[in-house]
Short mmCIF file of C-alpha atoms and ligand atoms in Angstrom, two decimals:
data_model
loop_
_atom_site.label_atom_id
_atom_site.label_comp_id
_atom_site.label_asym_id
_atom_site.label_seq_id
_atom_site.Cartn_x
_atom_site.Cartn_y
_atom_site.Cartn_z
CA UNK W 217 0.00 0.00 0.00
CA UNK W 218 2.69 2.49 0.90
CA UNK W 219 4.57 1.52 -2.17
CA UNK W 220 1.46 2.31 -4.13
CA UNK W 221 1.09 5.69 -2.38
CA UNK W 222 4.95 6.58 -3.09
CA UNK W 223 4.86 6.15 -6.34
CA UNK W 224 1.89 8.11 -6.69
CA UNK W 225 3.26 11.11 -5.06
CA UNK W 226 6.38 10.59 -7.21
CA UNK W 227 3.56 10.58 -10.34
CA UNK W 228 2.10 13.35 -9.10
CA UNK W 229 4.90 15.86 -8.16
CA UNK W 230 6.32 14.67 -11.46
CA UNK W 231 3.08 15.93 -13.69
CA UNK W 232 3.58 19.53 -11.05
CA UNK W 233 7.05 19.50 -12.50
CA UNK W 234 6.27 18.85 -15.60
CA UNK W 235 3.26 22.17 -15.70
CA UNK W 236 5.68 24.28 -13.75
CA UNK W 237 8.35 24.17 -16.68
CA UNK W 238 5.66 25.26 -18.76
CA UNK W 239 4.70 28.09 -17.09
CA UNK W 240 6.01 31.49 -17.32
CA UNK W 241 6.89 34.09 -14.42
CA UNK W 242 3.09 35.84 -15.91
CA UNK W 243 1.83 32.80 -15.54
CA UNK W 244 2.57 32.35 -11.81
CA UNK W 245 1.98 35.68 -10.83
CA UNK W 246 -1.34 36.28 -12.81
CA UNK W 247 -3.28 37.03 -9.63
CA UNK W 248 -0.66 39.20 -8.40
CA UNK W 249 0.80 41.94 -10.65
CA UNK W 250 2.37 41.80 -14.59
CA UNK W 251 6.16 40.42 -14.71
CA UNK W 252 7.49 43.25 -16.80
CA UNK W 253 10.95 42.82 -18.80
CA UNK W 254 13.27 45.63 -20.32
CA UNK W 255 14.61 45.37 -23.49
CA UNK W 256 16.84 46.57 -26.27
CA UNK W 257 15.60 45.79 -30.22
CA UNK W 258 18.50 44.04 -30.77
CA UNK W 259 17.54 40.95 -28.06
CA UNK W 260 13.81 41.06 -29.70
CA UNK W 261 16.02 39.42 -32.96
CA UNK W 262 17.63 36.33 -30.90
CA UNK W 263 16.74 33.82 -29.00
CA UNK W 264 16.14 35.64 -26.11
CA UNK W 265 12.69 36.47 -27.51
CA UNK W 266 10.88 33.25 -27.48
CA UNK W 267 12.18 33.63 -23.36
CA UNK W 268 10.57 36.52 -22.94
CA UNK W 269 7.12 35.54 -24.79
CA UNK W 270 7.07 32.84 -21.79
CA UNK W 271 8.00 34.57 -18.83
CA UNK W 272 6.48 38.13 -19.41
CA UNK W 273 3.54 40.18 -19.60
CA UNK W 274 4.89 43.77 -20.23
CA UNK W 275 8.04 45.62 -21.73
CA UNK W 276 10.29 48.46 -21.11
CA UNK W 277 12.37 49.96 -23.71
CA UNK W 278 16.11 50.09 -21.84
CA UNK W 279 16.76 52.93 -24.11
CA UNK W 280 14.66 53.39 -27.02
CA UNK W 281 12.38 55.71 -25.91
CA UNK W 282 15.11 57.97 -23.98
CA UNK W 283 15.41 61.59 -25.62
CA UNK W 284 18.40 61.04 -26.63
CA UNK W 285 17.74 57.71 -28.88
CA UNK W 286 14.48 59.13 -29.62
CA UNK W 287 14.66 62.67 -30.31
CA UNK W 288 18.25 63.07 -30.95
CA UNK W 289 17.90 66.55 -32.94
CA UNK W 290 15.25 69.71 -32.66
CA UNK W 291 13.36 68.64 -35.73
CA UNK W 292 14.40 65.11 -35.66
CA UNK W 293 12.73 62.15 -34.03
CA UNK W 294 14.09 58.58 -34.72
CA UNK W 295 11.20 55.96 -34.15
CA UNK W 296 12.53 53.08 -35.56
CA UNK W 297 13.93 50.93 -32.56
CA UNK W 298 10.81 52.43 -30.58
CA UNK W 299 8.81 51.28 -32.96
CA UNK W 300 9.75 47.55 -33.13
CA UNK W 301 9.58 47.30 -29.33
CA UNK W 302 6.24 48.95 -29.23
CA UNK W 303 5.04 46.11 -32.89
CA UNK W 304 6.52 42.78 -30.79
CA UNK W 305 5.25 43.55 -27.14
CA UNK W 306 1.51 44.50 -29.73
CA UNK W 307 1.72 40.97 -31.68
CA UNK W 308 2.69 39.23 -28.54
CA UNK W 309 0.11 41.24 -26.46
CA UNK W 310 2.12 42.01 -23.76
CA UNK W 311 1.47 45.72 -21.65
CA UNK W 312 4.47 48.08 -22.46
CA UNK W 313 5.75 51.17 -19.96
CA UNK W 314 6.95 54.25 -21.69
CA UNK W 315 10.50 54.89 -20.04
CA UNK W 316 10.95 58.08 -20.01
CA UNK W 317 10.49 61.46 -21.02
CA UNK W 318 12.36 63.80 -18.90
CA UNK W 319 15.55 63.00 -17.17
CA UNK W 320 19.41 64.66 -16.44
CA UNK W 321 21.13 61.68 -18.62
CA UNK W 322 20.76 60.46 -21.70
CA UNK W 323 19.07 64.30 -22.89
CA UNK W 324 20.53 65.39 -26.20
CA UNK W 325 22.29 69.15 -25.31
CA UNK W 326 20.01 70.49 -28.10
CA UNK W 327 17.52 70.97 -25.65
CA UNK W 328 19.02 73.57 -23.40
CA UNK W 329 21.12 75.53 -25.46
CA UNK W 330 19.73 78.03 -28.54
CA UNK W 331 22.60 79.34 -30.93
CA UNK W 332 25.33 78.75 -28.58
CA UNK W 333 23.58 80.49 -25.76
CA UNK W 334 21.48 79.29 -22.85
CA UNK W 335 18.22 78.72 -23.93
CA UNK W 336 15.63 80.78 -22.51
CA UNK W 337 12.78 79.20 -19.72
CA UNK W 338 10.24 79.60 -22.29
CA UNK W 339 11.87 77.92 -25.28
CA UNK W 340 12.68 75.28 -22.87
CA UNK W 341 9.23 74.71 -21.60
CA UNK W 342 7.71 74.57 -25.07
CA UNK W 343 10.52 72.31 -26.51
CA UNK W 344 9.74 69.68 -23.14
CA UNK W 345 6.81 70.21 -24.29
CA UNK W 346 6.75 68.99 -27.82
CA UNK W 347 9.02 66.25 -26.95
CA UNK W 348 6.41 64.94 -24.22
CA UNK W 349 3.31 65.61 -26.18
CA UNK W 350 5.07 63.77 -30.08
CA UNK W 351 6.43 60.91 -28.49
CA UNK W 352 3.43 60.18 -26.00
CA UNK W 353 1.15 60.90 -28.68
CA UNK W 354 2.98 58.70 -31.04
CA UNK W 355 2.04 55.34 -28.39
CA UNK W 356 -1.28 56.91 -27.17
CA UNK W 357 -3.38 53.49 -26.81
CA UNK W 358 0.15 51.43 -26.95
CA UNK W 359 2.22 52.59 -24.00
CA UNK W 360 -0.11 51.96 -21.04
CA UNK W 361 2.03 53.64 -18.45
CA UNK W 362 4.56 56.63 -18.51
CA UNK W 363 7.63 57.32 -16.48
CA UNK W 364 6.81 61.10 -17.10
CA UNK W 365 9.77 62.48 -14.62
CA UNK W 366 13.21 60.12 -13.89
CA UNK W 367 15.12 60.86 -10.49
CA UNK W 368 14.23 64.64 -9.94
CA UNK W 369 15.16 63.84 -6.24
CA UNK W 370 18.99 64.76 -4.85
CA UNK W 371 20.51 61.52 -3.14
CA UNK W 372 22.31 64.88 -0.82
CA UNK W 373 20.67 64.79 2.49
CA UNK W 374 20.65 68.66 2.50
CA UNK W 375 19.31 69.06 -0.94
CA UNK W 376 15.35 68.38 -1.55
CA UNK W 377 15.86 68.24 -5.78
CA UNK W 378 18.49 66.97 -7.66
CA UNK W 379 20.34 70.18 -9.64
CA UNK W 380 20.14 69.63 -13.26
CA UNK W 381 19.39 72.09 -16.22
CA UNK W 382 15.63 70.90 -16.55
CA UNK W 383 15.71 72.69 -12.61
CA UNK W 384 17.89 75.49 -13.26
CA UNK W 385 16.09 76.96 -16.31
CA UNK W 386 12.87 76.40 -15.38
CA UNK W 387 12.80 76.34 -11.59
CA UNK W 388 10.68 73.53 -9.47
CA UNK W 389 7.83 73.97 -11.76
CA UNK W 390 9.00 71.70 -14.23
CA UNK W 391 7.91 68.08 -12.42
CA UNK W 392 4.58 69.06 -12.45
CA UNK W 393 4.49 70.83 -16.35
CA UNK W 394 6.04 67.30 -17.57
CA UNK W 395 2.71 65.71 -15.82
CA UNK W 396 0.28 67.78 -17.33
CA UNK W 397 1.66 67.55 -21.03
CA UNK W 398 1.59 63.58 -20.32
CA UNK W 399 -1.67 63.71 -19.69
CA UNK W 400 -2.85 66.34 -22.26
CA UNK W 401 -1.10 64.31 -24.86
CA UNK W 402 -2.87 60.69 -23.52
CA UNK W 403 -5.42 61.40 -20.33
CA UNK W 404 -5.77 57.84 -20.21
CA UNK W 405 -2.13 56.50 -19.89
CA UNK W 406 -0.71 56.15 -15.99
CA UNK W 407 2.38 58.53 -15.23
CA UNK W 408 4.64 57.50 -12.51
CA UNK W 409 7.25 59.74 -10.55
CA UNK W 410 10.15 57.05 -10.99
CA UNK W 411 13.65 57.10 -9.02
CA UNK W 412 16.17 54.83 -7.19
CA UNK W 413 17.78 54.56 -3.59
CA UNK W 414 13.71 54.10 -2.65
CA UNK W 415 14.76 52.14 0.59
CA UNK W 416 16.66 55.12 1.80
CA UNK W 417 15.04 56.54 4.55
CA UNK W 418 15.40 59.96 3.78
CA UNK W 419 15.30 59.72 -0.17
CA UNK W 420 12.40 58.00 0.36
CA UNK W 421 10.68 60.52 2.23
CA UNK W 422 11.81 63.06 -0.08
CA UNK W 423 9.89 61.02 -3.13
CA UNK W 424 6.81 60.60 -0.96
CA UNK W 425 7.32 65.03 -0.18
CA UNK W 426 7.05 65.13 -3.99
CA UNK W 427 4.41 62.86 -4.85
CA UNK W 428 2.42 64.25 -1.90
CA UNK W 429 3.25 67.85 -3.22
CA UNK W 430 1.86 67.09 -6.43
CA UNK W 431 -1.37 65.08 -5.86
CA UNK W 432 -2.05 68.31 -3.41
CA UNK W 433 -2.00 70.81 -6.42
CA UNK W 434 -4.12 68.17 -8.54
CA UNK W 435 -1.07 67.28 -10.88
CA UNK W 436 -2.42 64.05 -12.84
CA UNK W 437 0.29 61.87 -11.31
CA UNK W 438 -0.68 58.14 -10.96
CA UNK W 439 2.07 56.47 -9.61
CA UNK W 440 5.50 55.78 -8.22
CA UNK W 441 8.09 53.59 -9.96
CA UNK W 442 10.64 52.38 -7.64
CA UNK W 443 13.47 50.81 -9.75
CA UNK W 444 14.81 48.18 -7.41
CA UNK W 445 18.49 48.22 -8.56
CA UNK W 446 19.46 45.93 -5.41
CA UNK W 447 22.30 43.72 -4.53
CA UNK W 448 23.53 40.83 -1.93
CA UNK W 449 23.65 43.46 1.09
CA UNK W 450 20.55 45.14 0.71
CA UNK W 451 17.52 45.83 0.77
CA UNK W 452 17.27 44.14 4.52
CA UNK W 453 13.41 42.45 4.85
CA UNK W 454 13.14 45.31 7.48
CA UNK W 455 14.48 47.85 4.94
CA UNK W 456 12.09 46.53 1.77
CA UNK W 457 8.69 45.64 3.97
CA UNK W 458 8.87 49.75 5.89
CA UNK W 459 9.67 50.82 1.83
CA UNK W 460 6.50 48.91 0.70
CA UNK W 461 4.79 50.25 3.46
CA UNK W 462 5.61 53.96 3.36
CA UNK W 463 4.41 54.54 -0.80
CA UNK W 464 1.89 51.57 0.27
CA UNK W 465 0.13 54.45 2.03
CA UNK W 466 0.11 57.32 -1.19
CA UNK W 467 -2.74 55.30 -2.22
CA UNK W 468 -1.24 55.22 -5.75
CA UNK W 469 -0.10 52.44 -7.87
CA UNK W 470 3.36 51.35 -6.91
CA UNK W 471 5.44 49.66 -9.41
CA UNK W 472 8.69 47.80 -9.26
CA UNK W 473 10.56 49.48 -12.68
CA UNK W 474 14.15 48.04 -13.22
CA UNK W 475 14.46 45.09 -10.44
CA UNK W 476 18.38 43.49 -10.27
CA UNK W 477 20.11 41.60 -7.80
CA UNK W 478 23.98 42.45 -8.01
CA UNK W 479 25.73 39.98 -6.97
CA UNK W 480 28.61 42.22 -5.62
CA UNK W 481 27.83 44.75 -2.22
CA UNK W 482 26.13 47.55 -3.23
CA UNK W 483 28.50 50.59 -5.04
CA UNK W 484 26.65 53.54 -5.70
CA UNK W 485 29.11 55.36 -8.30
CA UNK W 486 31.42 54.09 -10.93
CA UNK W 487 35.12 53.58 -9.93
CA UNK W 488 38.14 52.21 -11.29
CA UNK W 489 38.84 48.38 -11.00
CA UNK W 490 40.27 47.00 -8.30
CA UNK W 491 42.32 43.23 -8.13
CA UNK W 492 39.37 41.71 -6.40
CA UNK W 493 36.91 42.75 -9.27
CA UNK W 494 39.47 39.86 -11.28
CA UNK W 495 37.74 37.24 -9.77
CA UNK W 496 33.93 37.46 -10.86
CA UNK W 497 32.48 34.25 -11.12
CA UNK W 498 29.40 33.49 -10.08
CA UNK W 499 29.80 31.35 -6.77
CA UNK W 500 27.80 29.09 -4.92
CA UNK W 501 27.79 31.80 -2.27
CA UNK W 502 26.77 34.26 -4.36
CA UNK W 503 23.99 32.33 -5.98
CA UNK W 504 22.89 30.88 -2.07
CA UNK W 505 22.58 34.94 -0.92
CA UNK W 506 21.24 35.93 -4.36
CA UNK W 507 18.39 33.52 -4.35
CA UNK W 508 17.64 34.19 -1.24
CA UNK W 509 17.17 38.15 -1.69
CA UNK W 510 14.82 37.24 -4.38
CA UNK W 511 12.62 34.82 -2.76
CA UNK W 512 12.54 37.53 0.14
CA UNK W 513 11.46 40.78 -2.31
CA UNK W 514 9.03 39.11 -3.81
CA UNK W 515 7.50 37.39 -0.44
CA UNK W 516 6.83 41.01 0.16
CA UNK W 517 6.07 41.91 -2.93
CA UNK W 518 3.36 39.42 -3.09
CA UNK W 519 2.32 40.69 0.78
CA UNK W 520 1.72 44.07 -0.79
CA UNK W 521 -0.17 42.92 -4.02
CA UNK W 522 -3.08 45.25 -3.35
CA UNK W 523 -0.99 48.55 -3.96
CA UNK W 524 1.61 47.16 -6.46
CA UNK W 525 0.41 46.43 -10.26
CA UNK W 526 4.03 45.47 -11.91
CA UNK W 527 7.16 43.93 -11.42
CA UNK W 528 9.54 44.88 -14.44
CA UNK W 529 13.15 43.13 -14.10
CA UNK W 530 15.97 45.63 -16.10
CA UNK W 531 17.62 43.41 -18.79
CA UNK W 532 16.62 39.79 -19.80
CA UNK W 533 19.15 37.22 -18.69
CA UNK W 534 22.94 37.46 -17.11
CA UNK W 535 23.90 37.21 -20.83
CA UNK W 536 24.09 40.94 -20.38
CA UNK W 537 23.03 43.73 -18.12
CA UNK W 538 23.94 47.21 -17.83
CA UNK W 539 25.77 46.23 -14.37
CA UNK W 540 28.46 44.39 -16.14
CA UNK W 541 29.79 47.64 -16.35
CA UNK W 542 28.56 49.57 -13.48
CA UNK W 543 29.92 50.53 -11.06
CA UNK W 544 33.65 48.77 -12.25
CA UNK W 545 33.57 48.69 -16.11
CA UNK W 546 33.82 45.41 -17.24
CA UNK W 547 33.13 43.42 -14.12
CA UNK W 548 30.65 40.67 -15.02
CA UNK W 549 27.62 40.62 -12.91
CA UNK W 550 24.72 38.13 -12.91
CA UNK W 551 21.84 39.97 -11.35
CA UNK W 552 18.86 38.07 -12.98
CA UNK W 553 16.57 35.38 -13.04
CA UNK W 554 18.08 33.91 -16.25
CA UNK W 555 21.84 32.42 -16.79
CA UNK W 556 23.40 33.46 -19.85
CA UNK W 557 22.17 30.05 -21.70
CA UNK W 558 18.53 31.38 -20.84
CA UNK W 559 17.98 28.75 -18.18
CA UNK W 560 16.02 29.55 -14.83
CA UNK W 561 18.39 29.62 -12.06
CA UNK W 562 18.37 28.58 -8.68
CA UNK W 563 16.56 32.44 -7.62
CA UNK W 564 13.82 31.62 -10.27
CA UNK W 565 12.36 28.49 -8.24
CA UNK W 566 11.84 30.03 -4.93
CA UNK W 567 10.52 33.14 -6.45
CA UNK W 568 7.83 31.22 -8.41
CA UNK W 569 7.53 28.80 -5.13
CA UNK W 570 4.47 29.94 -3.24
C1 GLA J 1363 18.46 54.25 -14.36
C2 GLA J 1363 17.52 54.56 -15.52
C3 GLA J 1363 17.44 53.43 -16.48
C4 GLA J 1363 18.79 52.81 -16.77
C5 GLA J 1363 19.45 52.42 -15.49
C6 GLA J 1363 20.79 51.79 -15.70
O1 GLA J 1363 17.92 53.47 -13.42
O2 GLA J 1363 16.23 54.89 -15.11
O3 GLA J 1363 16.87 53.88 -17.65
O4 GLA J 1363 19.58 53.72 -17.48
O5 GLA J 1363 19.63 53.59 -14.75
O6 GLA J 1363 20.94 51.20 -16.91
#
């Protein structure tokens, strides 16, 4: 009898297996929030594409839809990579975020200068304001959700905004102008305030000052995007579950915008290599910690369902991510769910495990 029963279970669990390989990250998560993905046009032509039909529900453009890809000259936009990333995630009907229409890097110099000269707070205004309202308008009914502002907040403890020349020429102001041309331009798409260093205590309340700032002068803001760029020392359970909680309580939708897991300590700015950075493999130890950050974010993230709609992971696989050269240039990293031969890794079983 209890061999009978044995090899049932073993039937059984084996058919569970069997399912569970067929399932997707969307798939798991359907009752919970879309499994987002970020990607570049190029990995939409390789085999990383069939990986991400499976395992996601929504796309990112890494770059595509920056200003400077997209609108790299006054009277010149280039939609072409844009374009394909907004056709695949249509055909494959997957959501797609909008990332993102005004931020200090990645802006063509165009926009703030006028024959060699400053340009003036009024030509600036109008020119944010043609680059919000063509490119919105051009994925009005595609691009669900817009990350209208990127990291307006300082990470200085004595500074409230972050100085850059969108702030200098056109005082506070701006934040909530780049809101209301979103909306003017699609008043049904979501617009998120997005930034990083979210479990900082006092960034974070700084983003929540903002948000709260806005929503009290009726700016059509919708959201907060909290990009996630983690590692192996942090967030701390504590650290993640009092972040959740804090934008928890905006009443807004939160969403997760460019989740990695480093696999080195946390480095907030680039620096020159050093002779540890030689020896970057990916180690048992480093895969034991990393798996076990993951299964812990998104044990919370699951606890705080009601207030967050998306999880969107930045880059595809450890084939490549931006942090294999950030902060140390040329430092390998493997801060995703994927190894670089597209196979789950350990971190992908206990985060679909629940
Ligand atoms: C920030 C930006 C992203 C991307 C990452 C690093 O988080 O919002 O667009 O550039 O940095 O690649």
């Amino acid at each position: 009898m209890k061999g009978i029963l044995l090899v049932v279970c073993m039937v059984v669990s084996g058919i569970a297996q069997a399912q569970d390989a067929e399932k997707g990250l969307k798939d798991f998560y359907k009752d919970y929030f879309t499994i987002g993905v970020a990607v570049s046009p190029r990995a939409l032509k390789t085999d990383e594409a069939e990986l991400i039909k499976k395992q996601f529900n929504s796309m990112t453009a890494e770059n595509a839809m920056k200003s400077q890809p997209i609108h790299p000259r006054e009277n010149e936009f280039n939609w072409k990579d844009a374009d394909s990333i907004a056709a695949f995630a249509q055909r494959n009907n997957m959501k797609l975020r909008g990332h993102t229409l005004v931020w200090h890097n990645q802006v063509p110099d165009w926009f703030f200068t006028d024959n060699g000269k400053p340009v003036s707070k009024e030509k600036l205004l109008e020119r944010m304001r043609t680059h919000i309202q063509t490119v919105v308008g051009r994925y009005k009914g595609k691009i669900y959700a817009w990350d209208v502002v990127n990291e307006a907040i300082s990470d200085k403890p004595d500074e409230f905004l972050r100085k850059t020349k969108w702030l200098e020429i056109l005082g506070e102001e701006y934040i909530a102008k780049a809101f209301q041309y979103a909306h003017e331009a699609d008043p049904n798409a979501l617009l998120f305030y997005n930034d990083y260093n979210e479990i900082d205590p006092g960034k974070r309340a700084k983003i929540i000052r903002l948000v709260e700032g806005l929503r009290k002068n009726n700016v059509p803001i919708h959201g907060v995007g909290l990009q996630a760029h983690w590692a192996l020392n942090e967030p701390s359970r504590e650290q993640l579950e009092q972040t959740l909680s804090d934008f928890s309580k905006l009443g807004l939708n939160i969403q997760i915008t460019e989740l990695d897991i480093s696999v080195y300590p946390k480095e907030h700015s680039a620096r020159d290599p050093k002779a540890e950075d030689a020896k970057a493999d990916f180690s048992d130890e480093k895969q034991q910690k990393q798996t076990a950050i993951y299964k812990m974010c998104f044990e919370l993230f699951r606890k705080y369902k009601s207030s967050i709609t998306s999880v969107t992971f930045w880059n595809i696989s450890d084939r490549s991510s931006w942090l294999d050269n950030f902060p140390v240039r040329g430092r390998k990293d493997y801060p995703l769910l994927f190894d670089a031969n597209l196979k789950p890794k350990s971190a992908y079983w206990e985060v679909v495990k629940f």
